[in-house]
PDB file of C-alpha atoms in Angstrom:
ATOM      1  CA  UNK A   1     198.946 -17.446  42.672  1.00  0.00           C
ATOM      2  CA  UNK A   2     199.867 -14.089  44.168  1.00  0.00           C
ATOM      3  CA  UNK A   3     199.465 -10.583  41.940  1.00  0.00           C
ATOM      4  CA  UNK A   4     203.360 -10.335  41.133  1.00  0.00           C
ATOM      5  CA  UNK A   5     202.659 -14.036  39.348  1.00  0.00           C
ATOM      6  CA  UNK A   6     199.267 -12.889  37.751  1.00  0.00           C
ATOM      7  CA  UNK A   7     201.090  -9.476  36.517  1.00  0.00           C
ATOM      8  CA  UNK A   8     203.814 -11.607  35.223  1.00  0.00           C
ATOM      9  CA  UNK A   9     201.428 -14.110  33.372  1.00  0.00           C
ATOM     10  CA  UNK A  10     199.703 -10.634  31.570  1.00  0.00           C
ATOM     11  CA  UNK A  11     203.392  -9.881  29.980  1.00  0.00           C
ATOM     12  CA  UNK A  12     203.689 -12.619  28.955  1.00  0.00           C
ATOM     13  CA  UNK A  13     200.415 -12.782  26.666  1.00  0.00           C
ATOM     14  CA  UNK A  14     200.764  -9.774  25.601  1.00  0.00           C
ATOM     15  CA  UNK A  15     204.876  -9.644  25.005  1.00  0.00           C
ATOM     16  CA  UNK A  16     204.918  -6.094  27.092  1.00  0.00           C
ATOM     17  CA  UNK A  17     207.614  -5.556  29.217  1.00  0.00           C
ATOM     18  CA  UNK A  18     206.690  -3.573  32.188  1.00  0.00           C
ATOM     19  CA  UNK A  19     207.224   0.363  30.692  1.00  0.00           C
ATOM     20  CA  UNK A  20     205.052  -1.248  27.960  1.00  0.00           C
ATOM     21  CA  UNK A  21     202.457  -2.612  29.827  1.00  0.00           C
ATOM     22  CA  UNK A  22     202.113   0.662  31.841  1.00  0.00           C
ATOM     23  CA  UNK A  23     201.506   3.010  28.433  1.00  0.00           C
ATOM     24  CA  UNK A  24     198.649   0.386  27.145  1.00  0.00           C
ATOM     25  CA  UNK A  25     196.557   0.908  30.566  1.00  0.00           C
ATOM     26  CA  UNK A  26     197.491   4.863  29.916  1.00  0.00           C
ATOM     27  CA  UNK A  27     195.295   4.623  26.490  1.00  0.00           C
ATOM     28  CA  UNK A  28     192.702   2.013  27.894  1.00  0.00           C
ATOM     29  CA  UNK A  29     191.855   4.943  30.944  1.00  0.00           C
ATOM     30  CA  UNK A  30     191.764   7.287  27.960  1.00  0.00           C
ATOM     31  CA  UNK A  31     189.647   5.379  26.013  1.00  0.00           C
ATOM     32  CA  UNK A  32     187.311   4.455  29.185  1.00  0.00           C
ATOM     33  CA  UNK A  33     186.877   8.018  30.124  1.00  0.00           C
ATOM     34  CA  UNK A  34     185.890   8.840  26.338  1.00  0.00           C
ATOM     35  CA  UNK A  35     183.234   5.834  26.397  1.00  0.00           C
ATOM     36  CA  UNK A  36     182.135   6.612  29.412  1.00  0.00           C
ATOM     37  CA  UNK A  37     181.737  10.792  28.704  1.00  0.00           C
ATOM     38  CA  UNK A  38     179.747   9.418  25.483  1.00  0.00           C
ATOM     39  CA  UNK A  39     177.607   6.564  27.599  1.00  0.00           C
ATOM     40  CA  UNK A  40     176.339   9.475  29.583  1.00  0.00           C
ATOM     41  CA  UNK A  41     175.236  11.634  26.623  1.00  0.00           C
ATOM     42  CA  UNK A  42     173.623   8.877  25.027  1.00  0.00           C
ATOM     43  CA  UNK A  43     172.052   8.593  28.675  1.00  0.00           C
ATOM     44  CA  UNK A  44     171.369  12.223  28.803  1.00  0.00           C
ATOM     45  CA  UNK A  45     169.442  11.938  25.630  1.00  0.00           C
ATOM     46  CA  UNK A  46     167.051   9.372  26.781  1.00  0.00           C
ATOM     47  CA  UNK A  47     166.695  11.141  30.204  1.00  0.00           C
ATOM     48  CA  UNK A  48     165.566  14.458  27.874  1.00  0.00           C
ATOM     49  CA  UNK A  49     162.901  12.150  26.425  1.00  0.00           C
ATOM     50  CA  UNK A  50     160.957  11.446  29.292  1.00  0.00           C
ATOM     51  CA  UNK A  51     161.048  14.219  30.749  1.00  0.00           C
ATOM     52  CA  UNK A  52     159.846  16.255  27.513  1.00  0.00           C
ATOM     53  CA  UNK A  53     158.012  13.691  25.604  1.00  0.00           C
ATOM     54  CA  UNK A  54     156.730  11.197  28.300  1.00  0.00           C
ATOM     55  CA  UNK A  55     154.125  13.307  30.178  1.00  0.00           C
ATOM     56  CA  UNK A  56     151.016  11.559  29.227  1.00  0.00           C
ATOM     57  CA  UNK A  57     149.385   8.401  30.303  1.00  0.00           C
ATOM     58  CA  UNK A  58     148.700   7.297  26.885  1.00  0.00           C
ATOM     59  CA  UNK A  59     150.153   7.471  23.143  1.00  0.00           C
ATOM     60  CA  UNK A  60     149.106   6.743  19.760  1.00  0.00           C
ATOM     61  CA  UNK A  61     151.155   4.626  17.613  1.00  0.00           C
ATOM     62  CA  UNK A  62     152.334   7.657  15.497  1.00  0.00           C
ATOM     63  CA  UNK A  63     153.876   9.607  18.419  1.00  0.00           C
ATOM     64  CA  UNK A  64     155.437   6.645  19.942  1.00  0.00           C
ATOM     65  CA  UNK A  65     157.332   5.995  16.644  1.00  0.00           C
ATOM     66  CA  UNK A  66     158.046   9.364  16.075  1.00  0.00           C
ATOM     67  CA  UNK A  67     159.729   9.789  19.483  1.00  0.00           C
ATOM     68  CA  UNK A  68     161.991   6.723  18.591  1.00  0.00           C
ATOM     69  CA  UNK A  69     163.183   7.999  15.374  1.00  0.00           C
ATOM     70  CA  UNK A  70     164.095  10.808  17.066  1.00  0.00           C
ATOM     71  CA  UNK A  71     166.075   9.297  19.736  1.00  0.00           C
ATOM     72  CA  UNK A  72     167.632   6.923  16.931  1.00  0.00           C
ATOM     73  CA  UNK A  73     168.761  10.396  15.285  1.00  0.00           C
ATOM     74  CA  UNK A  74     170.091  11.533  18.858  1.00  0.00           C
ATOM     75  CA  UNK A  75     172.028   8.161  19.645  1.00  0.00           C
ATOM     76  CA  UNK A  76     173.061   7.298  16.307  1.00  0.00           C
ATOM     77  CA  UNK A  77     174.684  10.674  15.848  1.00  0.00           C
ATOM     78  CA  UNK A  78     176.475  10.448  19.592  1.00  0.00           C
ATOM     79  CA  UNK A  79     177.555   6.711  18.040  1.00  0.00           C
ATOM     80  CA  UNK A  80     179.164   7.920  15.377  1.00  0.00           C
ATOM     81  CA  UNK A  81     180.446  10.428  16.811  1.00  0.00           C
ATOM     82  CA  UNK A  82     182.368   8.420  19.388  1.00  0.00           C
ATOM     83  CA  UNK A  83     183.459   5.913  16.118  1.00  0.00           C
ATOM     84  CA  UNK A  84     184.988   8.552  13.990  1.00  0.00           C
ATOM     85  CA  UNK A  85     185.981  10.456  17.752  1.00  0.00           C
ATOM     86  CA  UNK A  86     187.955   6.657  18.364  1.00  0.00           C
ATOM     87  CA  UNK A  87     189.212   6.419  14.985  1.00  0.00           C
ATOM     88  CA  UNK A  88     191.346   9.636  14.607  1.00  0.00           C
ATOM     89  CA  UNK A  89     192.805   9.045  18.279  1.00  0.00           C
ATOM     90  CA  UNK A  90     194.235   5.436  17.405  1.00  0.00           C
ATOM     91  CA  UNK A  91     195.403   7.205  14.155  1.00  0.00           C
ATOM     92  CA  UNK A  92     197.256   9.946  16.371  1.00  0.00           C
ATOM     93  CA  UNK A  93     198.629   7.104  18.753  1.00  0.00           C
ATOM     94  CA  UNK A  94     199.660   5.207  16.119  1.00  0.00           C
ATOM     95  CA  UNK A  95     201.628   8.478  14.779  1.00  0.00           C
ATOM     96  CA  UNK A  96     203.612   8.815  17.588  1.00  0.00           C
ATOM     97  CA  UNK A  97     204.584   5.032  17.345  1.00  0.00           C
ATOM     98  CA  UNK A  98     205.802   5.327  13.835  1.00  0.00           C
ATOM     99  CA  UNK A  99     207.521   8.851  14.755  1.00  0.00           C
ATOM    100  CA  UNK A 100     209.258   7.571  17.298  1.00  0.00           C
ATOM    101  CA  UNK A 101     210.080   4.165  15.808  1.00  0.00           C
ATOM    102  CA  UNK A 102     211.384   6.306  12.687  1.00  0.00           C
ATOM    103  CA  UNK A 103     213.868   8.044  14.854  1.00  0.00           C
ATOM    104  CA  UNK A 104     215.458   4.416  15.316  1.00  0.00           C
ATOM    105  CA  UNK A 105     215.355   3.418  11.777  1.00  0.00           C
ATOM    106  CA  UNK A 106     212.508   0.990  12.400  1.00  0.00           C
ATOM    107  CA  UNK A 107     209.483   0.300  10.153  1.00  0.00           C
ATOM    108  CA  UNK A 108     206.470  -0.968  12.080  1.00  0.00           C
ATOM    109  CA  UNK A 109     203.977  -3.720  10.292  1.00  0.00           C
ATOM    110  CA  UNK A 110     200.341  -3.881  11.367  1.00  0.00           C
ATOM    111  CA  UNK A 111     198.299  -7.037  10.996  1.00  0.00           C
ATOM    112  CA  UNK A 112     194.382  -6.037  10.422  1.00  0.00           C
ATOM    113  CA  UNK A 113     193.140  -9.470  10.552  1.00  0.00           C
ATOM    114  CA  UNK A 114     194.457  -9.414  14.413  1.00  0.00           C
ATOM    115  CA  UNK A 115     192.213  -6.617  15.372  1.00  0.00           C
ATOM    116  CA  UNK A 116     189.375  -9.399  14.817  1.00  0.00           C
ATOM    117  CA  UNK A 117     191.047 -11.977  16.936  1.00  0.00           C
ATOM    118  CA  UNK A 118     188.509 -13.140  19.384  1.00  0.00           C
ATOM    119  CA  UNK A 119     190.780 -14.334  21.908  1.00  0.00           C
ATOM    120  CA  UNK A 120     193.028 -11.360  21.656  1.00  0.00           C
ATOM    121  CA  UNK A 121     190.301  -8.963  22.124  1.00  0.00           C
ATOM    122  CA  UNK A 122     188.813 -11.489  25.486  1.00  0.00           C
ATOM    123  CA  UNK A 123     192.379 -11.143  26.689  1.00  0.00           C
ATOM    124  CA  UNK A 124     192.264  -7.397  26.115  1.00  0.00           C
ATOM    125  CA  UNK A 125     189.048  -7.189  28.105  1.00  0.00           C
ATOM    126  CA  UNK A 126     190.343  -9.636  30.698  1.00  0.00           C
ATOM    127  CA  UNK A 127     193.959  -7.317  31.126  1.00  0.00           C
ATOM    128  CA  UNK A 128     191.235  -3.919  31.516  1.00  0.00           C
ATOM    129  CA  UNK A 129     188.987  -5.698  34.320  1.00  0.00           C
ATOM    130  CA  UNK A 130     192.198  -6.575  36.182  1.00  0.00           C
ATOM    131  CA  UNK A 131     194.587  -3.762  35.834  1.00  0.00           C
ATOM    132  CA  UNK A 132     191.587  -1.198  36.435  1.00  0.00           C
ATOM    133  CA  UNK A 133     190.386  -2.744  39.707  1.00  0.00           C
ATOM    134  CA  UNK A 134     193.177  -0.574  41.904  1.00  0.00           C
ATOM    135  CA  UNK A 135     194.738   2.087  39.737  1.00  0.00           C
ATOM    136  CA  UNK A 136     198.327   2.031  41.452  1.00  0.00           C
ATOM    137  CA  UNK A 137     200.299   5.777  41.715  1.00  0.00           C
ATOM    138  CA  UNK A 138     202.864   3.674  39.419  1.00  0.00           C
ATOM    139  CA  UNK A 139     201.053   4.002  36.340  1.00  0.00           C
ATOM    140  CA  UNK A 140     199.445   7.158  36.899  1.00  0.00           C
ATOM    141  CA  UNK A 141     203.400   8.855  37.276  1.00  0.00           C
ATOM    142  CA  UNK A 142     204.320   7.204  34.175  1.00  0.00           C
ATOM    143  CA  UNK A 143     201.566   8.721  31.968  1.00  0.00           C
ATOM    144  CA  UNK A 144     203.138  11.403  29.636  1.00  0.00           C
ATOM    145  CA  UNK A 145     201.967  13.183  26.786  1.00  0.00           C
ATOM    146  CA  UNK A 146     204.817  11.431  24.557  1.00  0.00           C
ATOM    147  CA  UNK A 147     205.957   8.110  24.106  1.00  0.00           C
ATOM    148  CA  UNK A 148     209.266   7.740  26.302  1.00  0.00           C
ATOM    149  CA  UNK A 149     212.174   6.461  24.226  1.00  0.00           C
ATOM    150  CA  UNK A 150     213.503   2.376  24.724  1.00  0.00           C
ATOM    151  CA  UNK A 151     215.811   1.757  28.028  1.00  0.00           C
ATOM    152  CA  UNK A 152     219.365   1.664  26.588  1.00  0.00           C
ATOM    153  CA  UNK A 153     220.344  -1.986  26.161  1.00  0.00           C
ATOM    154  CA  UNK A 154     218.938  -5.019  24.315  1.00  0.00           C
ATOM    155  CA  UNK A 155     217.564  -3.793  20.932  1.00  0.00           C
ATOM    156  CA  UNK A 156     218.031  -0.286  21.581  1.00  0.00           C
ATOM    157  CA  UNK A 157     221.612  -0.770  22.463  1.00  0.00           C
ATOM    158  CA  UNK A 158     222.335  -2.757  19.229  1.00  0.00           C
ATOM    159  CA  UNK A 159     219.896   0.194  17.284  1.00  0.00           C
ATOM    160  CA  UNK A 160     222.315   2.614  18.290  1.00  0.00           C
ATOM    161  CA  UNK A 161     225.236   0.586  17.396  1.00  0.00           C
ATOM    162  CA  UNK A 162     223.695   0.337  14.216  1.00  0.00           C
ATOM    163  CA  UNK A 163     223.073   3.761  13.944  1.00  0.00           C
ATOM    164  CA  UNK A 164     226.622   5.036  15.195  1.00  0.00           C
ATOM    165  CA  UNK A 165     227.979   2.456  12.278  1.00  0.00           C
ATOM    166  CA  UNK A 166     225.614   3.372   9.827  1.00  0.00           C
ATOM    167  CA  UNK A 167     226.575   7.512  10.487  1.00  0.00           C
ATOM    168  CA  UNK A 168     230.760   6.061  10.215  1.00  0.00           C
ATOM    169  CA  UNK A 169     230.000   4.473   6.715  1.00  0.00           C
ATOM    170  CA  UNK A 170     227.545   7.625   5.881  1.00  0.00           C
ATOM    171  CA  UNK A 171     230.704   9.863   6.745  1.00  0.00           C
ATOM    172  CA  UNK A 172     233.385   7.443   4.791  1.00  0.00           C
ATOM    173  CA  UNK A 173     230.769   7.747   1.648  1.00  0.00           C
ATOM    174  CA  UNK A 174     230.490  11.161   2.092  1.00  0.00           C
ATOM    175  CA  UNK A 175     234.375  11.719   2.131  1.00  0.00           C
ATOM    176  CA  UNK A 176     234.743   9.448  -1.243  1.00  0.00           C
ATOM    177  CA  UNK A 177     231.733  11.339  -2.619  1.00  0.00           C
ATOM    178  CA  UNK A 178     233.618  14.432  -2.202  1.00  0.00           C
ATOM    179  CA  UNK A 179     237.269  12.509  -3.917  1.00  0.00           C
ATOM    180  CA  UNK A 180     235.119  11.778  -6.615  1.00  0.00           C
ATOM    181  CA  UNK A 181     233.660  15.124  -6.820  1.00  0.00           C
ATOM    182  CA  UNK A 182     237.375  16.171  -6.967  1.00  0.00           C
ATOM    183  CA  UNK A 183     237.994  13.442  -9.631  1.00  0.00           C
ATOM    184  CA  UNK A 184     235.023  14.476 -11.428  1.00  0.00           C
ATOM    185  CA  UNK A 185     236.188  18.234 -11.712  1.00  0.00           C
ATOM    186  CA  UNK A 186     239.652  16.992 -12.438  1.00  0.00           C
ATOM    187  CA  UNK A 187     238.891  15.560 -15.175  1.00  0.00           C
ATOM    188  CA  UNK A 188     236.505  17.615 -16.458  1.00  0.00           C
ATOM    189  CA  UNK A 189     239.229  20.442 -16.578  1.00  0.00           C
ATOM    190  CA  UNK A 190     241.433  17.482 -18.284  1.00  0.00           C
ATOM    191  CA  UNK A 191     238.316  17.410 -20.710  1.00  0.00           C
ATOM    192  CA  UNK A 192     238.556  21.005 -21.728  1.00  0.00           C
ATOM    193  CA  UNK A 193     241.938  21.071 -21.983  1.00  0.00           C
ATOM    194  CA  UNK A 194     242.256  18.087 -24.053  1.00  0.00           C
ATOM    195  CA  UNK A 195     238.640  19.638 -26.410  1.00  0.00           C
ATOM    196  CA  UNK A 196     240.443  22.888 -27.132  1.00  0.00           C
ATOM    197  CA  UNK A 197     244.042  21.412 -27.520  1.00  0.00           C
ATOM    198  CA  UNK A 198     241.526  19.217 -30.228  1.00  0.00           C
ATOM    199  CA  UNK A 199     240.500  22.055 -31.334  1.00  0.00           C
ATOM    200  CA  UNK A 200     243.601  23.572 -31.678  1.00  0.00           C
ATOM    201  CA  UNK A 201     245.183  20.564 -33.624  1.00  0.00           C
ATOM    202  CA  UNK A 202     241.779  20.362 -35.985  1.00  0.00           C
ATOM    203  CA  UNK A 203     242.719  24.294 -36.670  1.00  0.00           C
ATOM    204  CA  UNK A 204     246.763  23.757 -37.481  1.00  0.00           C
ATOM    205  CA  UNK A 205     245.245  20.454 -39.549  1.00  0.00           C
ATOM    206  CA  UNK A 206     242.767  22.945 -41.585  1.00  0.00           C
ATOM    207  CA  UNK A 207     245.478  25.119 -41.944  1.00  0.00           C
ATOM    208  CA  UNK A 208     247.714  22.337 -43.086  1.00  0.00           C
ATOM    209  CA  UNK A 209     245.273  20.851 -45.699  1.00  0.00           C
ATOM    210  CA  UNK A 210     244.696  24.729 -46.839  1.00  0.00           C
ATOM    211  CA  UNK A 211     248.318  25.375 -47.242  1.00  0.00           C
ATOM    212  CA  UNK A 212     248.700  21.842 -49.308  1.00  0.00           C
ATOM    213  CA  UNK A 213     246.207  23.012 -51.165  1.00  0.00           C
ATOM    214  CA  UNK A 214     247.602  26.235 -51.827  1.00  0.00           C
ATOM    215  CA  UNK A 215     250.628  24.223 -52.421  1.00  0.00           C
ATOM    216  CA  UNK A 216     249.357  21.842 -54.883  1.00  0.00           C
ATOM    217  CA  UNK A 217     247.655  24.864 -56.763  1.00  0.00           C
ATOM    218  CA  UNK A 218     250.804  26.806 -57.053  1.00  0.00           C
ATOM    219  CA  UNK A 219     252.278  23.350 -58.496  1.00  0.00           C
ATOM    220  CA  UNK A 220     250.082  22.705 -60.844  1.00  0.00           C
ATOM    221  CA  UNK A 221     250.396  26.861 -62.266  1.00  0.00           C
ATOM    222  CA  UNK A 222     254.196  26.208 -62.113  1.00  0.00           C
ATOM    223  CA  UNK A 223     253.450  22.945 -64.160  1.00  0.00           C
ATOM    224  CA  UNK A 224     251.109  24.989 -66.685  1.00  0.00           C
ATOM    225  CA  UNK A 225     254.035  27.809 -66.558  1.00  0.00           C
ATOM    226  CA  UNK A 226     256.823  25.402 -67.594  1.00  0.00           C
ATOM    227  CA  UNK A 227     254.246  23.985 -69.833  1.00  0.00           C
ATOM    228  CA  UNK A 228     253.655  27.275 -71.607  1.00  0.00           C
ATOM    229  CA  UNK A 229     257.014  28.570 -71.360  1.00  0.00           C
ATOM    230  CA  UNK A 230     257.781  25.375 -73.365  1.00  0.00           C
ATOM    231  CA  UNK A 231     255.365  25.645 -75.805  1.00  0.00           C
ATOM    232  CA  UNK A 232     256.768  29.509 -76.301  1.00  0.00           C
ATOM    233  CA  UNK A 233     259.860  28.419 -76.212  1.00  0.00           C
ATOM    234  CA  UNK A 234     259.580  26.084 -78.988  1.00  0.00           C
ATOM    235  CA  UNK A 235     256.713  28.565 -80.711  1.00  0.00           C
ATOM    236  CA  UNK A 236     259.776  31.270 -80.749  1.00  0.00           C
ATOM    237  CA  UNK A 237     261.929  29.236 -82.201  1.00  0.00           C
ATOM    238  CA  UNK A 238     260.037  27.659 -84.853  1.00  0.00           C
ATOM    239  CA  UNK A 239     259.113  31.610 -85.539  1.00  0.00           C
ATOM    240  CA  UNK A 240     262.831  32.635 -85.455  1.00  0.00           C
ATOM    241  CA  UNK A 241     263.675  29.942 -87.720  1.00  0.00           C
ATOM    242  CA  UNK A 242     260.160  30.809 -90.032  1.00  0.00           C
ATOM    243  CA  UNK A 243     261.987  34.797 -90.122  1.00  0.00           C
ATOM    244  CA  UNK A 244     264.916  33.833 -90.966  1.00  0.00           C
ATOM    245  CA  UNK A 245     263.931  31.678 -93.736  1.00  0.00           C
ATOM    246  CA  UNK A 246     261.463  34.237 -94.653  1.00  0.00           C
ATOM    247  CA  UNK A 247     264.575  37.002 -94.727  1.00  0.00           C
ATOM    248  CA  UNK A 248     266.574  34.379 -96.624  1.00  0.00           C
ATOM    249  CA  UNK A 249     263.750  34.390 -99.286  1.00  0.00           C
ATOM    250  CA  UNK A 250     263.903  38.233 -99.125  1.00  0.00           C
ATOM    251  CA  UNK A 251     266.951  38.657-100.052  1.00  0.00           C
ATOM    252  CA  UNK A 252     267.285  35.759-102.584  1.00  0.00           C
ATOM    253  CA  UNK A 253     263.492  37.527-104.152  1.00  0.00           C
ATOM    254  CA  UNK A 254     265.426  41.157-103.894  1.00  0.00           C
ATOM    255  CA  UNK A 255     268.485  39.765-105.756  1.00  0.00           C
ATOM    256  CA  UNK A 256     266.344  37.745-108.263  1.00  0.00           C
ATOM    257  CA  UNK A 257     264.750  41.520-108.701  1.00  0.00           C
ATOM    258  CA  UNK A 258     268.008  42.649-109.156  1.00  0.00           C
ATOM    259  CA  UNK A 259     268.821  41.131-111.738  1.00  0.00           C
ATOM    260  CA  UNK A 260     266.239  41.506-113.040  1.00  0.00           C
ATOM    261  CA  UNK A 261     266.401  45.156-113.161  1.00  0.00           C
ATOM    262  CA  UNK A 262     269.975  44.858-114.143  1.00  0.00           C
ATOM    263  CA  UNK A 263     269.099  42.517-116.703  1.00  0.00           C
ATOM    264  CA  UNK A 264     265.871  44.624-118.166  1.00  0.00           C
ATOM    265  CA  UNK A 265     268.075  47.697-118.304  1.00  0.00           C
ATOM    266  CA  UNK A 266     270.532  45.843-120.179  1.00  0.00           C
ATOM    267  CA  UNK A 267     267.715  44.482-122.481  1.00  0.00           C
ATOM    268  CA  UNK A 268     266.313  47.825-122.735  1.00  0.00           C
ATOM    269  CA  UNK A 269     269.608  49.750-123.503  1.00  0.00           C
ATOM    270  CA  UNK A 270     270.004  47.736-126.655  1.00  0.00           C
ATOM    271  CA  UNK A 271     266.836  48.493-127.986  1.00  0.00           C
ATOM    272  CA  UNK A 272     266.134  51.034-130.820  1.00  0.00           C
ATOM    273  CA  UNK A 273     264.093  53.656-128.633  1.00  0.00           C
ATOM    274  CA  UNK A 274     266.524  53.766-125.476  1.00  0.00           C
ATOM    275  CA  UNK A 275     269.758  54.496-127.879  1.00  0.00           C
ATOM    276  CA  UNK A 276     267.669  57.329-129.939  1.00  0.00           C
ATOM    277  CA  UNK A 277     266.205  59.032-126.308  1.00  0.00           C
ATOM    278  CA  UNK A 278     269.736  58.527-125.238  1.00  0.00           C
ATOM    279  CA  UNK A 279     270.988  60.657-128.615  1.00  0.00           C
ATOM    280  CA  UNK A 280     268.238  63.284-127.688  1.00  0.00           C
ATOM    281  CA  UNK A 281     268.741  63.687-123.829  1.00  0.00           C
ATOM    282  CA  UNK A 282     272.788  64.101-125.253  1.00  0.00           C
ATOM    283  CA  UNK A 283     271.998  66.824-127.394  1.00  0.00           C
ATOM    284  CA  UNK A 284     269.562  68.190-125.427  1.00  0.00           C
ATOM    285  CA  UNK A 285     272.118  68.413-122.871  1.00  0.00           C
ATOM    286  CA  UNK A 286     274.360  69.616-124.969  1.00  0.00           C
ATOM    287  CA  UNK A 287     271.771  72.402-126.223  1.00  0.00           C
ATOM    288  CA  UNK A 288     271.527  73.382-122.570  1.00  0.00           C
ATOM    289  CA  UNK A 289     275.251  73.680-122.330  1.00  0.00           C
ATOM    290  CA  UNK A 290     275.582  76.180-124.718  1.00  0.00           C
ATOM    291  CA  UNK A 291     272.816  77.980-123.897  1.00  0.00           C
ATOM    292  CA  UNK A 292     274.552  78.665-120.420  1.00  0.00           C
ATOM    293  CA  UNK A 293     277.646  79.795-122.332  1.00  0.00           C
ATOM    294  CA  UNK A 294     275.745  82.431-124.250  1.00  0.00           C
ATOM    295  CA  UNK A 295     273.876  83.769-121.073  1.00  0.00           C
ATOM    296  CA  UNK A 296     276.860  83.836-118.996  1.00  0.00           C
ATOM    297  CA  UNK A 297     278.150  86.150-121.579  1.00  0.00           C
ATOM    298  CA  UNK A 298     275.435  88.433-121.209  1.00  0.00           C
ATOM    299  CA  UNK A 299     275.435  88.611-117.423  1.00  0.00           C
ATOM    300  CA  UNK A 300     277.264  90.707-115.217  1.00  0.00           C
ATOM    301  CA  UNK A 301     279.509  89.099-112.746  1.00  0.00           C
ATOM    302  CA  UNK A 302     279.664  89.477-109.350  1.00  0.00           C
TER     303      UNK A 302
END
């Protein structure tokens, strides 16, 4: 089997197409010159200790197991470094995956139990030992500092179609969103009209019911005036007719006095006493007569 075949068995594990393929060995060179940097600290660090700790034949117990707890301080530190150091770069790689896969409308899934996979990871280690035997100029031109977008065609093609048909229906949305915005103010000025023309109406109605009411109040005072101007009426007349009776009774009482008059000075003419004043006031009159004679004679005329 020649190295086209062996490079074509690879993509096929691992799914990659060749653009792919080319990116992974990008990161696994990053990640080899980042172990290997921290491989020759840790290296450094026991290289320090001999040559500033080991300079005697012989050691006790005590400084022997002090020295390693040192060096365990020095390595496990430069381990963890490189863990948390690995960590945050995977999170920054996987970043620009889910940036760029965003820009397509995609949303990536991760499997965790997968990083575990034994097989996967002896195929991961088989891929490194054979792609990093002769690093070709290939590879090397097409590492970049960002993730280069899919070749058109395929999924990206059908993405884009997707996202040009997705933009028409976003545009024909937009354009009823604005007709109903139109609607919506439309009839919201209908609204107001139709509130104060209700308005209006409830004010003639109040208006209305006030003038009935003003109505109905001057008909019932009208009532109570015909009422009363009955009850005058008939109190006037039953007075009238109570006056004239009462002037009838007048006059009959001032003719019954009459008469009466007439008829006492009758009685009292023929009585003793009225004929003898009557003989005195005649010859007292008489008396007076003739007194006038006799002082007419003795005054002077004019």
């Amino acid at each position: 089997m020649g190295v086209p075949d062996l490079q074509e068995h690879r993509q096929a594990e691992f799914g990659f197409n060749e653009q792919h393929q080319n990116e992974v060995i990008n990161y696994m060179r990053f990640a080899r010159s980042k172990r290997v940097l921290r491989l020759k600290t840790i290296d450094s660090c026991f290289e320090e200790l001999k040559d500033s700790r080991l300079v005697e034949e012989t050691f006790t117990v005590d400084e022997v197991k002090e020295m390693l707890d040192g060096l365990q301080v020095v390595v496990r530190g430069e381990v963890e470094m490189e863990l948390i150091n690995t960590a945050h770069t995977n999170v920054l790689l996987l970043r620009q995956l889910f940036s760029q896969a965003e820009k397509f409308y995609l949303r990536l899934q991760s499997d965790i139990s997968e990083l575990e996979n034994r097989d996967l990871l002896e195929q991961v280690a088989e891929f490194e030992k054979t792609d990093f035997k002769t690093p070709d100029k290939k590879n090397q031109e097409t590492s970049k500092p960002k993730l280069a977008p899919l070749n058109e065609g395929g999924v990206s093609e059908l993405l884009n179609k997707e996202i040009a048909r997705l933009q028409e229906e976003n545009d024909k949305l937009k354009t009823r969103l604005r007709t109903l915005e139109s609607q919506a103010t439309s009839a919201l000025d209908d609204r107001s009209k139709a509130e104060r023309a209700l308005k209006d109406l409830q004010k003639v109605q109040g208006e209305q019911q006030e003038i009935g009411s003003l109505e109905d109040t001057v008909a019932a005072l009208k009532v109570d005036y015909e009422k009363s101007l009955s009850a005058n009426s008939v109190s006037n007349k039953s007075l009238q007719e109570n006056l004239i009776s009462a002037k009838h009774d007048l006059l009959r009482v001032q003719e019954q006095l009459s008469l009466a008059e007439k008829e006492l000075d009758k009685k009292f003419q023929q009585t003793a006493a009225y004929r003898n004043m009557k003989e005195i006031l005649t010859k007292k009159n008489e008396q007076i007569k003739e007194i006038r004679k006799r002082l007419q004679k003795y005054e002077p005329s004019e």
